[in-house]
Every structure is written in C-alpha cells, then in structure tokens.
PDB file of C-alpha atoms and ligand atoms in Angstrom:
ATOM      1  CA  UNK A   1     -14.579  -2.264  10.237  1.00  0.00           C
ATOM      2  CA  UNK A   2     -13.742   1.316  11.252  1.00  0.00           C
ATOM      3  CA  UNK A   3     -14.858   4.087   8.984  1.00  0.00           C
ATOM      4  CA  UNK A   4     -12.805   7.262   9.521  1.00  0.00           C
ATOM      5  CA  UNK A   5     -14.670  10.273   7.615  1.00  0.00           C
ATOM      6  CA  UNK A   6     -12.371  13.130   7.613  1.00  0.00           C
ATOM      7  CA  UNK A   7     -13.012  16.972   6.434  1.00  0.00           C
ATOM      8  CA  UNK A   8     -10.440  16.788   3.523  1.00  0.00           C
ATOM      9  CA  UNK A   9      -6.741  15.080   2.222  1.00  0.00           C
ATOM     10  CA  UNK A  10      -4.754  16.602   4.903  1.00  0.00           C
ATOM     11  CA  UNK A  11      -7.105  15.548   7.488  1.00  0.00           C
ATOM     12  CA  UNK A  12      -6.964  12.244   5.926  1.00  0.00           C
ATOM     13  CA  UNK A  13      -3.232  11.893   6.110  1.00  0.00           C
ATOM     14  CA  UNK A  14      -2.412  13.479   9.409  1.00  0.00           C
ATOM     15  CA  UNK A  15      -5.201  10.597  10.786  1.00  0.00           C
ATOM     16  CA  UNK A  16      -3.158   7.817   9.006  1.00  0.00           C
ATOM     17  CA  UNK A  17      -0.147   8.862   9.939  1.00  0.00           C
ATOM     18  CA  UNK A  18      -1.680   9.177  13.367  1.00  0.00           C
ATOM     19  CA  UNK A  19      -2.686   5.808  13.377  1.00  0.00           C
ATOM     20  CA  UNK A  20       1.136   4.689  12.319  1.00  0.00           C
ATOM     21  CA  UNK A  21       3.185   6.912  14.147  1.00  0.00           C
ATOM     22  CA  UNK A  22       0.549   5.790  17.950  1.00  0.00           C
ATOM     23  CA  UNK A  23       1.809   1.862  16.880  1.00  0.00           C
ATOM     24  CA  UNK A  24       5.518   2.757  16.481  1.00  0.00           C
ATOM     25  CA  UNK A  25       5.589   4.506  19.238  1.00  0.00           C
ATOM     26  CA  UNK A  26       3.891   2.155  21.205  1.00  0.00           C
ATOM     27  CA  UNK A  27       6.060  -0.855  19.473  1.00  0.00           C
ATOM     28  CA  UNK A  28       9.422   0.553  18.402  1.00  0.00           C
ATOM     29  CA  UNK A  29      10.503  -2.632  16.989  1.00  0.00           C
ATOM     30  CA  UNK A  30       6.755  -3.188  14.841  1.00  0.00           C
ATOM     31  CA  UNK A  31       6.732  -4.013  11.059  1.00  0.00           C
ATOM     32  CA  UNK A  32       5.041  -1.983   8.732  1.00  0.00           C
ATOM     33  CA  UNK A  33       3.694  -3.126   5.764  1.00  0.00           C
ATOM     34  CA  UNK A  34       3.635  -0.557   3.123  1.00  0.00           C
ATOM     35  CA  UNK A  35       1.807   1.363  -0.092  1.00  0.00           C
ATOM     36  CA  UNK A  36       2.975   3.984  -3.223  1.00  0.00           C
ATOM     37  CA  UNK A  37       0.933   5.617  -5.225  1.00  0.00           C
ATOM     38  CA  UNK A  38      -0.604   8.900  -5.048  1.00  0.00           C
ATOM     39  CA  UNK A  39      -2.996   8.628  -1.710  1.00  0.00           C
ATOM     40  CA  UNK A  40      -0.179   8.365   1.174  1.00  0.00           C
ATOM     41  CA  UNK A  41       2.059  10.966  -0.346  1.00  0.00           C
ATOM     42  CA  UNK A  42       0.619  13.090   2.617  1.00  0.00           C
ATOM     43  CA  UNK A  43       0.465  10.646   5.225  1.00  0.00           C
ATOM     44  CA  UNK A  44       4.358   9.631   4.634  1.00  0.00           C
ATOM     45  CA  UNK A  45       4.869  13.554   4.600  1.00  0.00           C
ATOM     46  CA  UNK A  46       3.507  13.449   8.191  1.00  0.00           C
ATOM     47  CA  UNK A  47       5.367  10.642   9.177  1.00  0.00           C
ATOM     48  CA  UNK A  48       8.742  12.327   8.417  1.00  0.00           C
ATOM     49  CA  UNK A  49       7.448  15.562  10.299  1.00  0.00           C
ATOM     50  CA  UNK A  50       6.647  13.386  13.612  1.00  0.00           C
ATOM     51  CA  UNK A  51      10.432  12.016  12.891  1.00  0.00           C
ATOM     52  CA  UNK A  52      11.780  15.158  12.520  1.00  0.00           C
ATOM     53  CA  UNK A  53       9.895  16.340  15.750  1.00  0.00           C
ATOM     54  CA  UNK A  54      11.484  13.912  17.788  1.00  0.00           C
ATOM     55  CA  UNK A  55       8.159  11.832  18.075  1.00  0.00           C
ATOM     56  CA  UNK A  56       9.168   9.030  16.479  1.00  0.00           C
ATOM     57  CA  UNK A  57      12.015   6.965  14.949  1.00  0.00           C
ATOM     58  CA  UNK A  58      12.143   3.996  12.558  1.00  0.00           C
ATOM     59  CA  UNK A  59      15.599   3.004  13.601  1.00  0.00           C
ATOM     60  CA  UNK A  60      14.025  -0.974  14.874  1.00  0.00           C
ATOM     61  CA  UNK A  61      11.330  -0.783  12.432  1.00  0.00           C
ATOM     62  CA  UNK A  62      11.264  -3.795   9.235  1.00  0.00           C
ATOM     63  CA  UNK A  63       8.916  -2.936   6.406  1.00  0.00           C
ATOM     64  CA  UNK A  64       7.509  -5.001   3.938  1.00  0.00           C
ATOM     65  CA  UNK A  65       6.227  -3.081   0.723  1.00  0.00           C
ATOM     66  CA  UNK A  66       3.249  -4.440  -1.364  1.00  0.00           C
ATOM     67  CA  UNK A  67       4.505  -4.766  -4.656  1.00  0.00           C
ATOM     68  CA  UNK A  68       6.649  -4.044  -7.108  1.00  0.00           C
ATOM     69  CA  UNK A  69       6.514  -3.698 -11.266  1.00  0.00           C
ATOM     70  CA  UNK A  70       8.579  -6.459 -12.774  1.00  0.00           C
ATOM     71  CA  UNK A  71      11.574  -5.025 -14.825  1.00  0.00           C
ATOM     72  CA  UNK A  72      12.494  -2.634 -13.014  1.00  0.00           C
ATOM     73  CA  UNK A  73      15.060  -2.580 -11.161  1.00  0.00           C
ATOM     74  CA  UNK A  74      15.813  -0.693  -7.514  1.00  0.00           C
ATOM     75  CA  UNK A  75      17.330   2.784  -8.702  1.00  0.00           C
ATOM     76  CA  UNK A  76      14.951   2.796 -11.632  1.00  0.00           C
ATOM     77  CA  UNK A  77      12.578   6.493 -10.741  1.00  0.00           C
ATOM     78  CA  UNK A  78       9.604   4.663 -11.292  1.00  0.00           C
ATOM     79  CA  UNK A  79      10.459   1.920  -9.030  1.00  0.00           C
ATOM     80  CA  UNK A  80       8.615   1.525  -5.794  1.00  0.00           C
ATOM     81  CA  UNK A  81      11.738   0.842  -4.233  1.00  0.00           C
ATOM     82  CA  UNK A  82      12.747   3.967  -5.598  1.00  0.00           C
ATOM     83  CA  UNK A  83       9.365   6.268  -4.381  1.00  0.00           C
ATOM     84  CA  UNK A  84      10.003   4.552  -0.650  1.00  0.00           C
ATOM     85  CA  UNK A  85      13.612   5.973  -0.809  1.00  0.00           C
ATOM     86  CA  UNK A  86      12.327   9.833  -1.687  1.00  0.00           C
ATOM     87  CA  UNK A  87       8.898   9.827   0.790  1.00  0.00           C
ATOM     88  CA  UNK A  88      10.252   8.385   3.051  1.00  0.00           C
ATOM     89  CA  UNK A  89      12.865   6.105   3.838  1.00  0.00           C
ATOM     90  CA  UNK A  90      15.921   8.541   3.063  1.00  0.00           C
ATOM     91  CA  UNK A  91      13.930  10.963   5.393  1.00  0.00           C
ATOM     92  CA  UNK A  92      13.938   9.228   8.528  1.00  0.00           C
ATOM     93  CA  UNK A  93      16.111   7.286  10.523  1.00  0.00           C
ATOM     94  CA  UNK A  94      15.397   3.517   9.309  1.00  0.00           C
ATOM     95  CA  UNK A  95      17.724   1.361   8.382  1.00  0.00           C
ATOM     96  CA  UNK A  96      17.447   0.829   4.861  1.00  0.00           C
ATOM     97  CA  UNK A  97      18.468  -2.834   5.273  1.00  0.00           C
ATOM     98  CA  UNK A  98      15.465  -3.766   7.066  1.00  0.00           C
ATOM     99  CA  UNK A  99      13.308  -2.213   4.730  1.00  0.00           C
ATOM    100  CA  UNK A 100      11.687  -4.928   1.805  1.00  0.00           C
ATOM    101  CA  UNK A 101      10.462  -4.082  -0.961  1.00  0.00           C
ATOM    102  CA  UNK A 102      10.270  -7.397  -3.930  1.00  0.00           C
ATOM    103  CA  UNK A 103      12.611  -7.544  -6.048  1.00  0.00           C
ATOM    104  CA  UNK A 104      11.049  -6.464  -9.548  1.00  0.00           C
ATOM    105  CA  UNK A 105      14.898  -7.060 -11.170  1.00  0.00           C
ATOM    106  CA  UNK A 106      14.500 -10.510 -10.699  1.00  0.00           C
ATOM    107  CA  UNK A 107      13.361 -12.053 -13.899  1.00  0.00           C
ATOM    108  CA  UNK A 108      12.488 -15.750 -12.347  1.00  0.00           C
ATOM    109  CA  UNK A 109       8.730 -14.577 -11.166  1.00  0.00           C
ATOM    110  CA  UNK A 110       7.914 -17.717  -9.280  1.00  0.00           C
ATOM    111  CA  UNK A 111      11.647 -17.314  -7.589  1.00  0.00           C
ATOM    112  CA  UNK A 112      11.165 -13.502  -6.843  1.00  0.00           C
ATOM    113  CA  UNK A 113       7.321 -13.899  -5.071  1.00  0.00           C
ATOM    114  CA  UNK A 114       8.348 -17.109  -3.384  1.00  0.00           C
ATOM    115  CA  UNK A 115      11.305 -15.704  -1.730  1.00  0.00           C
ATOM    116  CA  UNK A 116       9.371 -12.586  -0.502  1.00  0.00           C
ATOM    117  CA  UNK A 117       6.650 -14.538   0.707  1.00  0.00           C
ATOM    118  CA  UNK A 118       9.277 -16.528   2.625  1.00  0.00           C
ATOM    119  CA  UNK A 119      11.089 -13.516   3.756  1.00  0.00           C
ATOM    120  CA  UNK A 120       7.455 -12.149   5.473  1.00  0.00           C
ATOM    121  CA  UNK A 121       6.433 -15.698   6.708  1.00  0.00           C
ATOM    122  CA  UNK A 122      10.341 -15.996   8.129  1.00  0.00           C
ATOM    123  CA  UNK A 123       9.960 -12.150  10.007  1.00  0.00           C
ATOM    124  CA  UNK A 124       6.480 -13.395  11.405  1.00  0.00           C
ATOM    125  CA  UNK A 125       4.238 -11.081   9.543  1.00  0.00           C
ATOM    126  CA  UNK A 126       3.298  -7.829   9.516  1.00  0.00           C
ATOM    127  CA  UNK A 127       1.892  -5.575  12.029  1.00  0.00           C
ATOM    128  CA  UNK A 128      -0.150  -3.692  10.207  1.00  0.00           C
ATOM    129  CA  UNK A 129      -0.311  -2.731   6.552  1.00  0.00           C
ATOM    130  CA  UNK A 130      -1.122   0.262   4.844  1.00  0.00           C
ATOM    131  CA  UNK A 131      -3.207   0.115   2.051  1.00  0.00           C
ATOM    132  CA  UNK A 132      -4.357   2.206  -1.116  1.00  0.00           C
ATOM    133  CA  UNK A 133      -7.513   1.280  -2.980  1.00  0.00           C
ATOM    134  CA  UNK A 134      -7.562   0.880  -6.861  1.00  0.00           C
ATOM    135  CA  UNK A 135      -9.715   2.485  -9.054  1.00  0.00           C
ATOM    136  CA  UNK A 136     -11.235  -1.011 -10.202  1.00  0.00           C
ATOM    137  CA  UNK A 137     -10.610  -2.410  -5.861  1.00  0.00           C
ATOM    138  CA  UNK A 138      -7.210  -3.907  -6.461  1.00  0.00           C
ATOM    139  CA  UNK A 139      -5.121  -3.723  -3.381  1.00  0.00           C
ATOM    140  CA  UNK A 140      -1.826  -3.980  -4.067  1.00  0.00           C
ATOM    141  CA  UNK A 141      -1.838  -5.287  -7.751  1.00  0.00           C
ATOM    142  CA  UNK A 142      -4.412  -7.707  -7.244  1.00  0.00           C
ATOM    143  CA  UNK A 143      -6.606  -7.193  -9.922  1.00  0.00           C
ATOM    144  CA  UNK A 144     -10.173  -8.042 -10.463  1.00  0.00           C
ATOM    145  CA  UNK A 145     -10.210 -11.739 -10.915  1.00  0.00           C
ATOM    146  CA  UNK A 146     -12.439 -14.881 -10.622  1.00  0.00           C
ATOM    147  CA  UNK A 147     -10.514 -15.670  -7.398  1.00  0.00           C
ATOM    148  CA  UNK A 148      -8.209 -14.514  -4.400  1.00  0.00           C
ATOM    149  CA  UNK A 149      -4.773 -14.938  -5.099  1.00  0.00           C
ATOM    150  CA  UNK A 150      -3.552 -16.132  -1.910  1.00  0.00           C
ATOM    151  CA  UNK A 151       0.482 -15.643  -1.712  1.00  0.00           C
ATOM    152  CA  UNK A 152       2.657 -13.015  -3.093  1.00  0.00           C
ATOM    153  CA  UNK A 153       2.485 -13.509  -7.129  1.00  0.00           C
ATOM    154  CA  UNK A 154       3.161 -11.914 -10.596  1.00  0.00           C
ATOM    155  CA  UNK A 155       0.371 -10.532 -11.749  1.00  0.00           C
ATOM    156  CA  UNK A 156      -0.663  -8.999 -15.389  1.00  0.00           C
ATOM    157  CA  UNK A 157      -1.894  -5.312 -14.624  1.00  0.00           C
ATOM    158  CA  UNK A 158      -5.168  -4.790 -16.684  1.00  0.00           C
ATOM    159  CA  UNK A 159      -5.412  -1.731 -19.154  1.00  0.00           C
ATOM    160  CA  UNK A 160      -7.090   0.161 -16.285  1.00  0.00           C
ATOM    161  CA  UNK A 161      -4.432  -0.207 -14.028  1.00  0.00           C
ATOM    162  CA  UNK A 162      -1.821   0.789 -16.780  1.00  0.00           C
ATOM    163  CA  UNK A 163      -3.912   3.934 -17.817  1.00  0.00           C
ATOM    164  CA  UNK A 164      -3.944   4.800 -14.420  1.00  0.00           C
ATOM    165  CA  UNK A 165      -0.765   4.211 -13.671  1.00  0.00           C
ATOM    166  CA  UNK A 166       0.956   6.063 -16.734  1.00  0.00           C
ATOM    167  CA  UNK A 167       0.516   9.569 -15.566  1.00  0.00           C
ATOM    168  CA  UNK A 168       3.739   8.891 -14.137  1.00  0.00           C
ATOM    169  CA  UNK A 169       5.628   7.651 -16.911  1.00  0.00           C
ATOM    170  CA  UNK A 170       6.674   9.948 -20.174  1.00  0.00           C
ATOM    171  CA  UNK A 171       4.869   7.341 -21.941  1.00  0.00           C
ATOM    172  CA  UNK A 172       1.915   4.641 -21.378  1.00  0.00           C
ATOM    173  CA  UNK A 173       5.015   2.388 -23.615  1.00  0.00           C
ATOM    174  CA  UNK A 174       7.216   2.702 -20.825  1.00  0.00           C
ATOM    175  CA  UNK A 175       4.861   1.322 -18.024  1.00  0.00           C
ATOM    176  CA  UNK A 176       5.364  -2.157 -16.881  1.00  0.00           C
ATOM    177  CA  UNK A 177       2.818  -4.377 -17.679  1.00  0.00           C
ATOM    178  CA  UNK A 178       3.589  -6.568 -15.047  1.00  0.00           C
ATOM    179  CA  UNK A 179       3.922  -6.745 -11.310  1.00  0.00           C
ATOM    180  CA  UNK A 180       5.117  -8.691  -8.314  1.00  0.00           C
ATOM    181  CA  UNK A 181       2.334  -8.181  -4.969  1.00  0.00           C
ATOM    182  CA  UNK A 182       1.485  -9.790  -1.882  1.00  0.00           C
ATOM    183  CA  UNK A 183      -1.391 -12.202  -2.427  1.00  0.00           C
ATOM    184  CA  UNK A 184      -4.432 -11.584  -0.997  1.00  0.00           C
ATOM    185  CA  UNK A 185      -3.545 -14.294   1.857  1.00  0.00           C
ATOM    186  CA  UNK A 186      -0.203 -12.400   2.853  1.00  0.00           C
ATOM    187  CA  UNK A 187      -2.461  -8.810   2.895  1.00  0.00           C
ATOM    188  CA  UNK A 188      -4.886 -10.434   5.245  1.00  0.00           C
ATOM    189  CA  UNK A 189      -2.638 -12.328   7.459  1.00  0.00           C
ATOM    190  CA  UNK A 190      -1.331  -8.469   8.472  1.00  0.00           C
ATOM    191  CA  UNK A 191      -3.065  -7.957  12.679  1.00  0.00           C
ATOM    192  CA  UNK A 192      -4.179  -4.915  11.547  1.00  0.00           C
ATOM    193  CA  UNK A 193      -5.088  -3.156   8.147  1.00  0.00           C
ATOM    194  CA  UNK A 194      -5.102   0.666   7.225  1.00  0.00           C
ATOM    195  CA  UNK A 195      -6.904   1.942   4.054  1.00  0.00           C
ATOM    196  CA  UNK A 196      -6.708   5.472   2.583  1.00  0.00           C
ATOM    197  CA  UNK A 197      -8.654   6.726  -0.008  1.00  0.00           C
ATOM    198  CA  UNK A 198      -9.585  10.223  -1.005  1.00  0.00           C
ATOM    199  CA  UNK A 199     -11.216  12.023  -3.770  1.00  0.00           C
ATOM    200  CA  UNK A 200     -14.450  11.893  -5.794  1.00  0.00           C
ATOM    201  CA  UNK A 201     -13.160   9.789  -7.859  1.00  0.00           C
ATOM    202  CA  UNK A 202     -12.768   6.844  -5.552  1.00  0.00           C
ATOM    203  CA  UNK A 203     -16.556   7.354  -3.612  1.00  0.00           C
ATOM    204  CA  UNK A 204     -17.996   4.567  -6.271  1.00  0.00           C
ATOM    205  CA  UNK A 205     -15.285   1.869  -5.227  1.00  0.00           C
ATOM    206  CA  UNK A 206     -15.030   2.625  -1.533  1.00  0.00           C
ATOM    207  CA  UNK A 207     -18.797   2.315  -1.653  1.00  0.00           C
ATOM    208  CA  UNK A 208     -18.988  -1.543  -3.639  1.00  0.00           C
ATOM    209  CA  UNK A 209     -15.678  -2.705  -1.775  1.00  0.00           C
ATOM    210  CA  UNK A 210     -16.853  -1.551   1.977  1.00  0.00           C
ATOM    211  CA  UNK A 211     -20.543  -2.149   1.934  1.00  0.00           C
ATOM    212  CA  UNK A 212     -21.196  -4.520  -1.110  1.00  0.00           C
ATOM    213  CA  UNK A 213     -20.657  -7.931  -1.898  1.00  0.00           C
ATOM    214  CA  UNK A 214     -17.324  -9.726  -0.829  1.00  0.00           C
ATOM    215  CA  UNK A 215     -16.558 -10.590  -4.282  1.00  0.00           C
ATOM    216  CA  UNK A 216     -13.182 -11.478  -6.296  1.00  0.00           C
ATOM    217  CA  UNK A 217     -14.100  -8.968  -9.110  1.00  0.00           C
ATOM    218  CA  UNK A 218     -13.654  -6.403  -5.870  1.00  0.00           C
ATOM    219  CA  UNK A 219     -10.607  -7.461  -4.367  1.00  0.00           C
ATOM    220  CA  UNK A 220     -10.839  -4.732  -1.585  1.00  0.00           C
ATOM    221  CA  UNK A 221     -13.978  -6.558  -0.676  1.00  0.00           C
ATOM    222  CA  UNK A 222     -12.172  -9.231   1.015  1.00  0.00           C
ATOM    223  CA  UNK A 223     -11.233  -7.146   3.834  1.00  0.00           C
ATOM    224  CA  UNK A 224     -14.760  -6.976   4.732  1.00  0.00           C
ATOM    225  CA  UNK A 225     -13.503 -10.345   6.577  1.00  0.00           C
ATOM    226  CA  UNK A 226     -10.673  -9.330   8.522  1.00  0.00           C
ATOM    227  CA  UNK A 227     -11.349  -8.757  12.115  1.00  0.00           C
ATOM    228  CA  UNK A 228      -9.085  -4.991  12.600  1.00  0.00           C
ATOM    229  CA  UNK A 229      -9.525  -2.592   9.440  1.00  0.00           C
ATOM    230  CA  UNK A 230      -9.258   0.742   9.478  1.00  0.00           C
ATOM    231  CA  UNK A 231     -10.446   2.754   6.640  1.00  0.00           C
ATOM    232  CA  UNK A 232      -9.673   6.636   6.909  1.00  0.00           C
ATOM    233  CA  UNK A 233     -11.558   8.269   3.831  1.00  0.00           C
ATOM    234  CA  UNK A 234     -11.613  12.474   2.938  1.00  0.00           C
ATOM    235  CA  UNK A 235     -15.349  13.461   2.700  1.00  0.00           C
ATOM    236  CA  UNK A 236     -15.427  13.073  -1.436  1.00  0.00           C
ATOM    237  CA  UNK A 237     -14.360   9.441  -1.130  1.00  0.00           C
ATOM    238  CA  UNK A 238     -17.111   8.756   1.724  1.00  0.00           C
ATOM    239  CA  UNK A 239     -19.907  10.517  -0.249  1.00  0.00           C
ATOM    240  CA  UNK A 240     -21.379   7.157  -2.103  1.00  0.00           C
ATOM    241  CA  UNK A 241     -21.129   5.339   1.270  1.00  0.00           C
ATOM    242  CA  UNK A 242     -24.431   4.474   2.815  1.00  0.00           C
ATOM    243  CA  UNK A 243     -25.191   6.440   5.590  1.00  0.00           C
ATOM    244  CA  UNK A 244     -27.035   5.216   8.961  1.00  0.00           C
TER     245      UNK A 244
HETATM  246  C1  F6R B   1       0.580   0.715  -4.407  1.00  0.00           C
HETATM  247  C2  F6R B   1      -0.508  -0.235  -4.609  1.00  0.00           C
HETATM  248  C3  F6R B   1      -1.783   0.143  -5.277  1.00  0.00           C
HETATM  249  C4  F6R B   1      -2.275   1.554  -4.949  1.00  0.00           C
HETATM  250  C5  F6R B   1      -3.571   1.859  -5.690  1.00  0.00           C
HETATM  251  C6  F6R B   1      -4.053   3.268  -5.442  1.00  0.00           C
HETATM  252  O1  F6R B   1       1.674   0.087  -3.766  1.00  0.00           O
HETATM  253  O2  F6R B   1      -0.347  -1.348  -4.280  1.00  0.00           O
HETATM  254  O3  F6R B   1      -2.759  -0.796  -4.916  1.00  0.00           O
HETATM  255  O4  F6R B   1      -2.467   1.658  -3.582  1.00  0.00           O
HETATM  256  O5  F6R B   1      -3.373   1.696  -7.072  1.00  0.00           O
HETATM  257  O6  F6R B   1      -3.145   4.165  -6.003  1.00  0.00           O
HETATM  258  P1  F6R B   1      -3.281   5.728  -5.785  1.00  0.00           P
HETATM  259  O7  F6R B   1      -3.028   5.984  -4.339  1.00  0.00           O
HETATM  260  O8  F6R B   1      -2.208   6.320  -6.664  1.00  0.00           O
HETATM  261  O9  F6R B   1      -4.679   6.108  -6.190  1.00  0.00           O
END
C-alpha cells in the first residue's frame, strides 16, 4: 500500500486528481470507477480544470459509480446520479451514456444489483476506483458487518451512516435508509484502488482500517489485501497513523 501524506485538502485533491487524470491520459479509453460524498468534491474540481486545460478528455472513458440510495430516482438532487451530473460529468466532455451509476429507481433490489454487477463483469472491470472512507470504514455502503459482502447488493445504512449522511438533506426523514453498492468482491476486483480521506475527523479510521486488523467490522480493512492501493490522506487524516 502507498501512503500519500499531503500538506492540506487541496494538496490532497490536486494529487488524486493527479493520479486520475496520468491514467486517462495514458489510457484514453480506461474505466473509472467512481465516489460522492464530501472528500472528492476537490479532486473532481481538478479534474474538470485539467479538461478545461486541454489536458485531458473523457470522451472514451466508461465509469462505474459505487452506489446508489434506493428510492431515488436519477434527477432526484440527492441522487448520486444526480451529484456526478453537477461535479462532474456535465463539466467535461464524457458521454453521459457510458457513464453507470445503479439504478436506485428500481424497486426489485436483487434485479437492480444483479444487473449492475453484470453490466461491470460484461465491460471487464474497472481500471481503477476511487474511493472515500466512512466514518465507521464503509467503502461504498458497505457497512460494518460480520462478513464481506462480495457482489454489488442492497444494503441497510446504519444510524451512523444516516446521521452522517443527513447534513445534506432538509431532514434526517428524508434520507434513504437504504442503498444499492458494489460488494466488496466487485471493489477489489478494480487493478488499481484510490482512497481519499481528509480531516481530523477521519485520522481514527484511516489509522484501524490501514494499519489494524483486516476485519469485517472495518470494511476498508480489506484493502489491506489488494496488491495496488493508493491512499492520498491531508496531514489531519494521517495524524493517528503510525509513524516509522
Ligand atoms: C460515496 C460512498 C461513501 C463515501 C463515504 C465518505 O459514493 O460510497 O463510501 O465515500 O461515506 O463520505 P465523505 O467523503 O462525504 O466523508
């Protein structure tokens, strides 16, 4: 595992998007699999500034996002569908119909996971996927459990997740309580892996899911395992880490 340490959030991000914008450049036609949520705001910010300075484009690039809340449906503001259009995808010059989000308006769960899992196992996988890191070391929305999930599944989020997740509803009422995400399996079959994390807040958790026990109740842990992570961490986020 590769432990990026940078100075501060905007350090962080330009480094991701470094990381990102070196593959697509490098592969035009890669697949990208994809994160919301509060940590690569920045990083997709620099991704649309390399597009707009002629450094990159997205126009052969698939994507394959991690999840999705069940009930809502595409145009819905709190979609993830809907966060990829405004960061990013309206930005640059993908095409929007190679971009794959699941489908959280499907009410069938086991129809909705299956047929995403199908639709990454069918495109051959993913390059590399970008990942955030819960609060509790769900990636994705694979909570704490007693085991890996493997495939793409609905999952229940826990109260945590919810809490966490309401500052960007009017209401905690209004925030699914269920999601559809890539199984642990489909997050580790990516060739390579890219975690962000920032902030004080998230130096306990980077700490137990990079340098403690691979354990279930630590999801993150898992990718202790795969053989190409990258995790790019501002200097708060780093500070429980162990050092040399
Ligand atoms: C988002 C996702 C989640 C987030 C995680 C961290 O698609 O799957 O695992 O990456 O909840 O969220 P932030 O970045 O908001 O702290």
């Amino acid at each position: 595992m590769n432990v990026i340490v940078c100075t501060d959030y905007a350090e962080m991000s330009r480094k991701a998007a470094d990381i990102i914008s070196d593959l697509v450049a490098a592969k035009p036609d890669c697949t990208l699999g994809l994160a919301t949520g509060s940590t690569p705001l920045g990083l997709y910010a620099e991704l649309v500034k390399d597009h707009r300075a002629g450094k990159i484009s997205f126009k052969d690039v698939d994507t394959f996002n991690l999840d999705e809340y069940r009930g809502l449906d595409p145009d819905h503001v709190q979609s993830y569908r809907y966060f990829m259009r405004t960061n990013l995808f309206d930005q640059v010059d993908i095409d929007q119909s190679r971009t794959h989000v699941p489908d959280g308006s499907n009410p069938d769960a086991d129809a909705a996971c299956a047929e995403y899992e199908a639709a990454i196992n069918a495109h051959g996988g993913v390059d590399l996927q970008l990942l955030g890191l819960g609060h509790n070391g769900h990636i994705g929305f694979n909570e704490p459990s007693d085991c890996f999930a493997s495939a793409t599944n609905c999952v229940d989020l826990t109260e945590s997740t919810i809490t966490a997740n309401s500052r960007l509803f009017d209401s905690i009422d209004q925030v699914p309580t269920q999601a559809y995400t890539m199984g642990i399996g489909t997050i580790m079959s990516a060739k390579k892996i890219l975690v962000v994390a920032n902030g004080q807040d998230k130096a306990d958790i980077v700490a137990r899911a990079f340098f403690g026990p691979v354990t279930p109740q630590v999801p993150a842990s898992i990718l202790q395992f795969h053989p190409d992570v990258t995790v790019v961490l501002d200097q708060a986020a780093a500070s429980q880490c162990p050092t040399e």
